[in-house]
PDB file of C-alpha atoms in Angstrom:
ATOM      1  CA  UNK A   1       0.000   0.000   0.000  1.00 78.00           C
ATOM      2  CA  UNK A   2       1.957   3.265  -1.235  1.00 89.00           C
ATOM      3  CA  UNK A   3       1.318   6.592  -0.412  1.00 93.00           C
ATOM      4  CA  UNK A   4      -0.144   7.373  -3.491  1.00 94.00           C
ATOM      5  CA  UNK A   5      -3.212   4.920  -3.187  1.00 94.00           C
ATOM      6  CA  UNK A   6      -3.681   5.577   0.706  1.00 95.00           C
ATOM      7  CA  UNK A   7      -4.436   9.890  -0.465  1.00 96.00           C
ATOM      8  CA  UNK A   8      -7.150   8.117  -2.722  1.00 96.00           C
ATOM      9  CA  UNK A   9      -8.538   6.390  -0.151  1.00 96.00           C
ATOM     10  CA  UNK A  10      -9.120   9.323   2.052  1.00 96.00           C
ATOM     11  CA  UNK A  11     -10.242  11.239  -0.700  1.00 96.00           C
ATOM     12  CA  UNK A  12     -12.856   9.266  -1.657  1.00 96.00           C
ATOM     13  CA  UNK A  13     -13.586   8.779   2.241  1.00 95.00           C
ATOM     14  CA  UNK A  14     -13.764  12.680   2.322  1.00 96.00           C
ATOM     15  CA  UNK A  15     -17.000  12.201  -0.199  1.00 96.00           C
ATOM     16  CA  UNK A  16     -19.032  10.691   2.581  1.00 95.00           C
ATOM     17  CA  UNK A  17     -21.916  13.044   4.176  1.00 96.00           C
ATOM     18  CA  UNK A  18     -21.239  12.157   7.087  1.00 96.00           C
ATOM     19  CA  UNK A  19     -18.750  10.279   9.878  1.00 95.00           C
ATOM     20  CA  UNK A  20     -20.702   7.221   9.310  1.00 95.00           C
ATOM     21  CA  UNK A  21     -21.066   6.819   5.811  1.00 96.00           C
ATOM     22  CA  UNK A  22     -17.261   8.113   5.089  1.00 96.00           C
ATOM     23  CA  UNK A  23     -16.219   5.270   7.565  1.00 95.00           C
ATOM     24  CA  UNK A  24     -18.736   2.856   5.447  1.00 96.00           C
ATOM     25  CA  UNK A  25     -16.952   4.220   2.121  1.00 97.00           C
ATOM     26  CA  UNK A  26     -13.096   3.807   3.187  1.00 96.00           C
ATOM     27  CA  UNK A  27     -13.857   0.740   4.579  1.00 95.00           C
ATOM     28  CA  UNK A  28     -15.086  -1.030   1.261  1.00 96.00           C
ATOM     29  CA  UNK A  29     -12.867   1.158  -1.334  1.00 96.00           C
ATOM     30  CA  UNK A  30      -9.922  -0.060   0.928  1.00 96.00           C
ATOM     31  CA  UNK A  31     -10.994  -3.919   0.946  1.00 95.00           C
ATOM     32  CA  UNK A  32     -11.837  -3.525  -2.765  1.00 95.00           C
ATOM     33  CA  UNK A  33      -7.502  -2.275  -2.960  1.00 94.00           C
ATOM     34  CA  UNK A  34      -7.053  -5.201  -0.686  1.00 92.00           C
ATOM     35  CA  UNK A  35      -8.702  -8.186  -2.810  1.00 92.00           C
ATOM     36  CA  UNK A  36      -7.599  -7.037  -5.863  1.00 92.00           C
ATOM     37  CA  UNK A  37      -4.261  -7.038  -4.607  1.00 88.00           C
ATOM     38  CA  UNK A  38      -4.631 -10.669  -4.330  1.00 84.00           C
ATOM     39  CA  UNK A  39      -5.249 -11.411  -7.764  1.00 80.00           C
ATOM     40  CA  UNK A  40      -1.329 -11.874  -8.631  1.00 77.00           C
ATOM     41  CA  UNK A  41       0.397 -14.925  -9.243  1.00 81.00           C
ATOM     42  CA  UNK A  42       3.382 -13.632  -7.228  1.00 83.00           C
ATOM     43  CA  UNK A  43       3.556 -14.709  -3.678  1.00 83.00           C
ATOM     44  CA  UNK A  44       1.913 -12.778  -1.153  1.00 80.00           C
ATOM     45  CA  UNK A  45       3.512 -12.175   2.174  1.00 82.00           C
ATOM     46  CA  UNK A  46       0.697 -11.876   4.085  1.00 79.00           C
ATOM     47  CA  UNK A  47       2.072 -10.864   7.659  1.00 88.00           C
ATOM     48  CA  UNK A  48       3.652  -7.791   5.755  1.00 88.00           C
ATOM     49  CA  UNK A  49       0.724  -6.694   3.722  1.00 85.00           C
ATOM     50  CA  UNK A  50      -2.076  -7.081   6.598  1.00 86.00           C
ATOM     51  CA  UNK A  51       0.213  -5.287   8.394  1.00 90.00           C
ATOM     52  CA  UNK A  52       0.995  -2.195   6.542  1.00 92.00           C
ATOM     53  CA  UNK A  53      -2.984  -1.759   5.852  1.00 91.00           C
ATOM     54  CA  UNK A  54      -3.824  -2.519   9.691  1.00 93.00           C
ATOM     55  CA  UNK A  55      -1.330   0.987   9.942  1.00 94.00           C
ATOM     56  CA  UNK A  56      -3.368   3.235   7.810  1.00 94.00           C
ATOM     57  CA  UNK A  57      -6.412   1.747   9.119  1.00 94.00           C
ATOM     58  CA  UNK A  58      -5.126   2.309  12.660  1.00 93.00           C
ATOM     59  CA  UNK A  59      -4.359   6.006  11.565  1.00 92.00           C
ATOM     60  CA  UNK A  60      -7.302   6.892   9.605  1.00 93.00           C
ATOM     61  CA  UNK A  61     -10.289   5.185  11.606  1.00 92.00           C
ATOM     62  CA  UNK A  62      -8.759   4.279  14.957  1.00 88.00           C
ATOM     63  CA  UNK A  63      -8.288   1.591  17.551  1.00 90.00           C
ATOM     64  CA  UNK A  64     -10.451  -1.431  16.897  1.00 87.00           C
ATOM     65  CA  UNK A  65     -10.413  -1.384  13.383  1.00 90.00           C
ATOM     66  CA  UNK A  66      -8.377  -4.089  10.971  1.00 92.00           C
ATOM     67  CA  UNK A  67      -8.415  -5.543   7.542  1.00 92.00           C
ATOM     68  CA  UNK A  68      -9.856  -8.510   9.393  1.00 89.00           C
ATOM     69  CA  UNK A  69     -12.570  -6.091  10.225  1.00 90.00           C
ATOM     70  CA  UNK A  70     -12.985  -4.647   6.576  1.00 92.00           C
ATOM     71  CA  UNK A  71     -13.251  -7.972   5.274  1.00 90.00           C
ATOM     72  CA  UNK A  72     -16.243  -8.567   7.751  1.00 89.00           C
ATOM     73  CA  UNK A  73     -17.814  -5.865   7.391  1.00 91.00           C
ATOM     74  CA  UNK A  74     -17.921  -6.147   3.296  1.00 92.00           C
ATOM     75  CA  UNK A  75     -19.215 -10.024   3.376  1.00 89.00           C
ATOM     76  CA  UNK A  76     -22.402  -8.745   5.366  1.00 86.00           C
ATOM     77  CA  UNK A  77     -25.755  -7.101   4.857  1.00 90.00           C
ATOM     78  CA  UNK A  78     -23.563  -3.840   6.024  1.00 93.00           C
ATOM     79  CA  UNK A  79     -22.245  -3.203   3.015  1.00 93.00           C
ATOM     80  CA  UNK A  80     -25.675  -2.792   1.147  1.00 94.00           C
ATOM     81  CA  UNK A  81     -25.761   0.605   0.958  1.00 96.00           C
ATOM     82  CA  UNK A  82     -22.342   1.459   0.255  1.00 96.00           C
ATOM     83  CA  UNK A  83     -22.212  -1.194  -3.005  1.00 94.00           C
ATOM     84  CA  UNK A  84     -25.937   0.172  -3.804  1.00 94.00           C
ATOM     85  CA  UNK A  85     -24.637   3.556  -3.758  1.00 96.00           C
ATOM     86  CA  UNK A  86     -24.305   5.411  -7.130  1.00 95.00           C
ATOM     87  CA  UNK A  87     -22.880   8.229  -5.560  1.00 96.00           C
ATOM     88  CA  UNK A  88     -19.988   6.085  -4.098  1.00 97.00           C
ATOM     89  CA  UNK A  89     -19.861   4.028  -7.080  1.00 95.00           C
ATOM     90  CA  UNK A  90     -19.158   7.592  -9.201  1.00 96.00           C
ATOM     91  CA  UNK A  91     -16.435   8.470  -6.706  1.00 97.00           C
ATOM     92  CA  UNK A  92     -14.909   4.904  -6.361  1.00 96.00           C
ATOM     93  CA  UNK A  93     -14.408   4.913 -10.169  1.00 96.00           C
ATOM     94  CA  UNK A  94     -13.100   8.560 -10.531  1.00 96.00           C
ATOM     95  CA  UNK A  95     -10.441   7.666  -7.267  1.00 96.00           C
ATOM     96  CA  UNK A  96      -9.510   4.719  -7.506  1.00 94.00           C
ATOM     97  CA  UNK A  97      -9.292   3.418 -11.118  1.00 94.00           C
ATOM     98  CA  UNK A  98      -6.576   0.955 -10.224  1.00 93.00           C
ATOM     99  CA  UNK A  99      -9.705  -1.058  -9.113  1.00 94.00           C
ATOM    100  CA  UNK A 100     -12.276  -1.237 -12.148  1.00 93.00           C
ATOM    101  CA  UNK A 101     -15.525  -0.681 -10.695  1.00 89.00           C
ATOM    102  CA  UNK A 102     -16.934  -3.551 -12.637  1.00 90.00           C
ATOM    103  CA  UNK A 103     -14.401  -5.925 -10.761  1.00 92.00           C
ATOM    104  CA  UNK A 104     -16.481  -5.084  -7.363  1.00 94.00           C
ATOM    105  CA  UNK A 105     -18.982  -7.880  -7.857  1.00 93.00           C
ATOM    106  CA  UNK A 106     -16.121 -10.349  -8.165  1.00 92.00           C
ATOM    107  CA  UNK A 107     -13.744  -9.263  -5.484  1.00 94.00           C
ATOM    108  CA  UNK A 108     -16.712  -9.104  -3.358  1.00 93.00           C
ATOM    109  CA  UNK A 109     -18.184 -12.651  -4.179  1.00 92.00           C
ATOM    110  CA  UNK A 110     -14.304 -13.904  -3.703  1.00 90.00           C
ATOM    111  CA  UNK A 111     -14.138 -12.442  -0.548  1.00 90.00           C
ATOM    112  CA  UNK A 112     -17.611 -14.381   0.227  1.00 86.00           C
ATOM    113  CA  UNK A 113     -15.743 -17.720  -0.663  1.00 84.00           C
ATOM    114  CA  UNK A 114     -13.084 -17.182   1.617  1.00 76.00           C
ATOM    115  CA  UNK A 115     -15.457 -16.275   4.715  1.00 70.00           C
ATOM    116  CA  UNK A 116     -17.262 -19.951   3.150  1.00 68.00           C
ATOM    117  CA  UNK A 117     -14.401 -21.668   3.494  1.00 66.00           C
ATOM    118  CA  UNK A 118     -13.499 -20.668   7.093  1.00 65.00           C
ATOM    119  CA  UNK A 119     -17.205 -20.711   8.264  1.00 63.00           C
ATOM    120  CA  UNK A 120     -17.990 -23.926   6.231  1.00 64.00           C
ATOM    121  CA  UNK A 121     -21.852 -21.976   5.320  1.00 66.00           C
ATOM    122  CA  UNK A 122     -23.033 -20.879   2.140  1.00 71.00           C
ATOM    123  CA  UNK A 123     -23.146 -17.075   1.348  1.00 73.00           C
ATOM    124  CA  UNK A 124     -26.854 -16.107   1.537  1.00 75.00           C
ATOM    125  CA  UNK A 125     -28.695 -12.714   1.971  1.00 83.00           C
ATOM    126  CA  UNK A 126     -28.436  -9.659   0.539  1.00 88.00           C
ATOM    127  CA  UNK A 127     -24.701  -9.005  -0.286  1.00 91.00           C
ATOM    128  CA  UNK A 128     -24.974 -12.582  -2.018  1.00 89.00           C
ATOM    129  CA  UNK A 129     -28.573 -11.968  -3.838  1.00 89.00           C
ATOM    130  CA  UNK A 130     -26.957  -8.486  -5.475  1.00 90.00           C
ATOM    131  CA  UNK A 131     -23.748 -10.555  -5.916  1.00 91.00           C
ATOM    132  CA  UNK A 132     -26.094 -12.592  -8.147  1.00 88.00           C
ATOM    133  CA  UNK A 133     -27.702  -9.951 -10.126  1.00 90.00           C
ATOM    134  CA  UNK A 134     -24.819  -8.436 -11.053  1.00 89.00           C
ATOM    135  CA  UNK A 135     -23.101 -11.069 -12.088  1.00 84.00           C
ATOM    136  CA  UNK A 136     -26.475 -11.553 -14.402  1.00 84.00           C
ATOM    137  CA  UNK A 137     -26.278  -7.895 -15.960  1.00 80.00           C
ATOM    138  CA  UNK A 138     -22.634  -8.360 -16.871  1.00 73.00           C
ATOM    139  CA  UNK A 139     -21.859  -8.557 -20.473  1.00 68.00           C
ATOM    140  CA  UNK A 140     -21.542 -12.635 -21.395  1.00 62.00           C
ATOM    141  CA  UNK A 141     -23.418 -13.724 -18.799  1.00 52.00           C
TER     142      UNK A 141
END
C-alpha cells in the first residue's frame, strides 16, 4: 500500500456526508484495494501486507479497526448501501481506477468464498442476492 493509493482512499472517504457513511466508504474502497491485490500470481507475504494496511487503518479510523474487520464488514448485509450507492460508485471509479468498478462484484463474491471456506456456510442474503444480479447484468453472462 503506497502513499499514493492511501491519499485516494481518504479522498474518496472525504465524499461521505457524514462520519458514518465516510467510515462505510473507506472501509469497502480499501478492501476492494485489498482483494484485488490478491489477484497476482506472485507470492503474497501476508504478515507484511495485513500489516501495513492494519497501519493506515489504525491512523485513519482508529483503535479497533483491521483488515480482518474490513473484510467482515464487506461479506455482510452492512455493506448494502455502500455497493448500492451510485454516488460512491461515481467516486470509487473517478479515485480509484486501479480497481475497475466492474471488478467489485467479483472481489466481493471472492471475498464471500473465503469467509465460506473458514465458516464452512453458504453465502446467503443480501450481499450474495446483489452478488447474483450483477453477475447476471454483466456482459456474457
Amino acid at each position: 500500500m503506497n502513499k499514493a493509493i492511501q491519499d485516494k482512499l481518504l479522498a474518496l472517504m472525504r465524499e461521505g456526508r457524514d462520519r458514518a457513511e465516510s467510515t462505510d466508504w473507506f472501509r469497502v474502497a480499501l478492501g476492494l484495494f485489498y482483494l484485488a491485490a490478491l489477484m497476482t500470481e506472485e507470492a503474497i507475504d501476508f504478515k507484511k501486507v495485513d500489516r501495513e494496511f492494519n497501519r493506515f487503518i489504525y491512523h485513519t479510523l482508529g483503535k479497533g479497526h483491521t483488515i480482518t474487520s474490513v473484510l467482515q464488514f464487506m461479506s455482510g448485509e452492512k455493506v448494502m448501501p455502500t455497493v448500492e450507492s451510485a454516488r460512491f460508485l461515481e467516486a470509487f471509479a473517478r479515485h480509484c481506477p486501479e480497481v475497475p468498478a466492474a471488478s467489485i462484484p467479483f472481489l466481493l463474491e471472492l471475498n464471500l468464498g473465503v469467509a465460506k471456506n473458514i465458516s464452512g456456510l453458504e453465502p446467503t442474503g443480501p450481499l450474495a442476492d446483489w452478488i447474483a444480479r450483477q453477475k447476471a447484468l454483466a456482459p456474457g453472462s
